[in-house]
Amino acid sequence: MYSTKPILLIEDDQVDQMAIQRAFEQLNIKNELVIRENGEDALLYLKEFGKPCLIILDLNMPRMNGLEFLDIIKRDKLFKFIPVVVFTTSQQIEDKMRAYEKCITGYIAKPADSKKIIEIFKSINDYWSISEGPLS
């Protein structure tokens, strides 16, 4: 990653959380992976600890889903430029369109295969290792 700041993972599924943590370990990604299980808890994290270098966001979560979370942070001048990659099981075109309307950086469908998860996060890490983010 271009930054040593933490990466915020907003994901309610513990199996997916563990798969992503394993991918970070296998890829030797040095950024701290901060996990919050819904949009409300993620907002509290942002207000307390500030901007991560990247947000990885599921859409289907309890209490506050990913699209509701995006509505809030993309209206906030402190948080609107944080890169957000949606990582979700949703294949609904409406979800994709709404997410891109909120200026996300990317939309990736969750694979069932853990090897594919590692490949995806290798690509994300490679990209953000050469691309300077808006917060660098």
Coordinates of C-alpha atoms in Angstrom, one line a residue:
M1 CA 0.0 0.0 0.0
Y2 CA 1.1 3.6 -0.6
S3 CA 0.3 4.4 3.0
T4 CA 1.0 2.9 6.4
K5 CA -2.5 3.9 7.6
P6 CA -4.9 1.2 8.5
I7 CA -7.3 -0.4 6.1
L8 CA -10.9 -0.5 7.3
L9 CA -12.9 -3.7 6.5
I10 CA -16.6 -3.3 7.0
E11 CA -17.9 -6.9 6.9
D12 CA -20.4 -8.7 9.1
D13 CA -19.6 -12.3 8.0
Q14 CA -16.9 -13.8 10.2
V15 CA -15.9 -16.4 7.6
D16 CA -15.2 -13.6 5.1
Q17 CA -13.4 -11.6 7.8
M18 CA -11.1 -14.5 8.5
A19 CA -10.5 -15.2 4.7
I20 CA -9.5 -11.6 4.2
Q21 CA -7.2 -11.6 7.3
R22 CA -5.5 -14.8 6.0
A23 CA -5.1 -13.1 2.6
F24 CA -3.4 -10.1 4.2
E25 CA -1.1 -12.4 6.2
Q26 CA -0.2 -14.5 3.1
L27 CA 0.5 -11.4 1.1
N28 CA 2.5 -9.8 3.9
I29 CA 0.4 -6.6 3.8
K30 CA 1.7 -4.5 6.6
N31 CA -1.3 -2.2 7.0
E32 CA -3.3 -2.9 10.1
L33 CA -6.7 -4.4 9.1
V34 CA -9.4 -2.8 11.3
I35 CA -12.7 -4.7 11.2
R36 CA -16.1 -3.3 11.9
E37 CA -19.3 -5.4 11.4
N38 CA -21.6 -2.7 10.1
G39 CA -21.8 0.9 8.9
E40 CA -22.7 2.4 12.3
D41 CA -19.6 0.9 14.0
A42 CA -17.5 2.0 11.0
L43 CA -18.7 5.6 11.4
L44 CA -17.8 5.5 15.0
Y45 CA -14.3 4.3 14.1
L46 CA -13.8 7.0 11.6
K47 CA -14.9 9.7 14.0
E48 CA -12.6 8.4 16.7
F49 CA -9.5 7.4 14.7
G50 CA -9.7 9.3 11.5
K51 CA -9.1 8.3 7.9
P52 CA -7.8 4.9 6.9
C53 CA -6.0 4.6 3.6
L54 CA -8.7 2.3 2.1
I55 CA -12.2 1.1 3.0
I56 CA -13.3 -2.4 1.9
L57 CA -17.0 -2.4 2.2
D58 CA -19.7 -5.1 2.1
L59 CA -23.2 -4.0 1.1
N60 CA -25.4 -6.5 2.9
M61 CA -25.0 -5.8 6.7
P62 CA -27.3 -5.3 9.7
R63 CA -28.1 -2.0 11.3
M64 CA -26.6 0.1 8.5
N65 CA -25.8 -1.4 5.1
G66 CA -23.0 -0.4 2.8
L67 CA -25.0 1.9 0.6
E68 CA -26.3 3.8 3.7
F69 CA -22.7 4.1 4.9
L70 CA -21.6 5.5 1.6
D71 CA -24.4 8.0 1.6
I72 CA -23.0 9.4 4.9
I73 CA -19.3 9.4 4.2
K74 CA -19.5 10.7 0.7
R75 CA -21.3 13.8 2.0
D76 CA -18.7 14.4 4.7
K77 CA -15.8 16.7 3.6
L78 CA -13.4 14.8 5.9
F79 CA -14.2 11.3 4.6
K80 CA -15.5 11.7 1.1
F81 CA -12.1 11.1 -0.6
I82 CA -11.3 7.9 1.2
P83 CA -11.0 5.2 -1.5
V84 CA -13.8 2.6 -1.1
V85 CA -13.7 -0.8 -2.7
V86 CA -17.0 -2.7 -2.5
F87 CA -16.5 -6.4 -1.8
T88 CA -19.9 -8.1 -1.8
T89 CA -22.1 -11.0 -2.8
S90 CA -24.6 -8.7 -4.4
Q91 CA -24.8 -9.0 -8.1
Q92 CA -27.8 -6.7 -8.5
I93 CA -27.2 -4.1 -11.1
E94 CA -29.1 -1.5 -9.0
D95 CA -26.6 -2.0 -6.1
K96 CA -23.6 -1.6 -8.5
M97 CA -25.1 1.5 -10.1
R98 CA -25.9 3.1 -6.7
A99 CA -22.5 2.3 -5.4
Y100 CA -20.7 3.8 -8.4
E101 CA -23.0 6.9 -8.2
K102 CA -21.5 7.4 -4.7
C103 CA -18.0 7.5 -6.3
I104 CA -16.6 4.2 -5.1
T105 CA -13.2 3.1 -6.4
G106 CA -14.2 -0.4 -7.4
Y107 CA -16.9 -3.1 -7.1
I108 CA -15.8 -6.7 -6.7
A109 CA -18.0 -9.8 -6.3
K110 CA -17.0 -12.1 -3.5
P111 CA -15.8 -15.4 -4.7
A112 CA -16.4 -18.7 -2.9
D113 CA -12.9 -19.8 -3.4
S114 CA -10.3 -18.7 -0.8
K115 CA -7.5 -18.8 -3.4
K116 CA -9.4 -16.3 -5.5
I117 CA -9.8 -14.0 -2.5
I118 CA -6.0 -14.0 -2.2
E119 CA -5.6 -13.2 -5.9
I120 CA -8.1 -10.3 -5.5
F121 CA -6.3 -8.8 -2.5
K122 CA -3.0 -9.2 -4.3
S123 CA -4.4 -7.2 -7.1
I124 CA -5.8 -4.5 -4.8
N125 CA -2.5 -4.3 -2.9
D126 CA -0.5 -4.1 -6.1
Y127 CA -2.7 -1.3 -7.5
W128 CA -2.5 0.7 -4.3
S129 CA 1.2 0.2 -4.0
I130 CA 1.8 2.1 -7.2
S131 CA -1.2 4.5 -7.2
E132 CA -1.1 7.5 -4.9
G133 CA -4.3 7.9 -3.0
P134 CA -5.9 11.3 -2.4
L135 CA -4.9 11.1 1.3
S136 CA -1.2 10.5 0.8

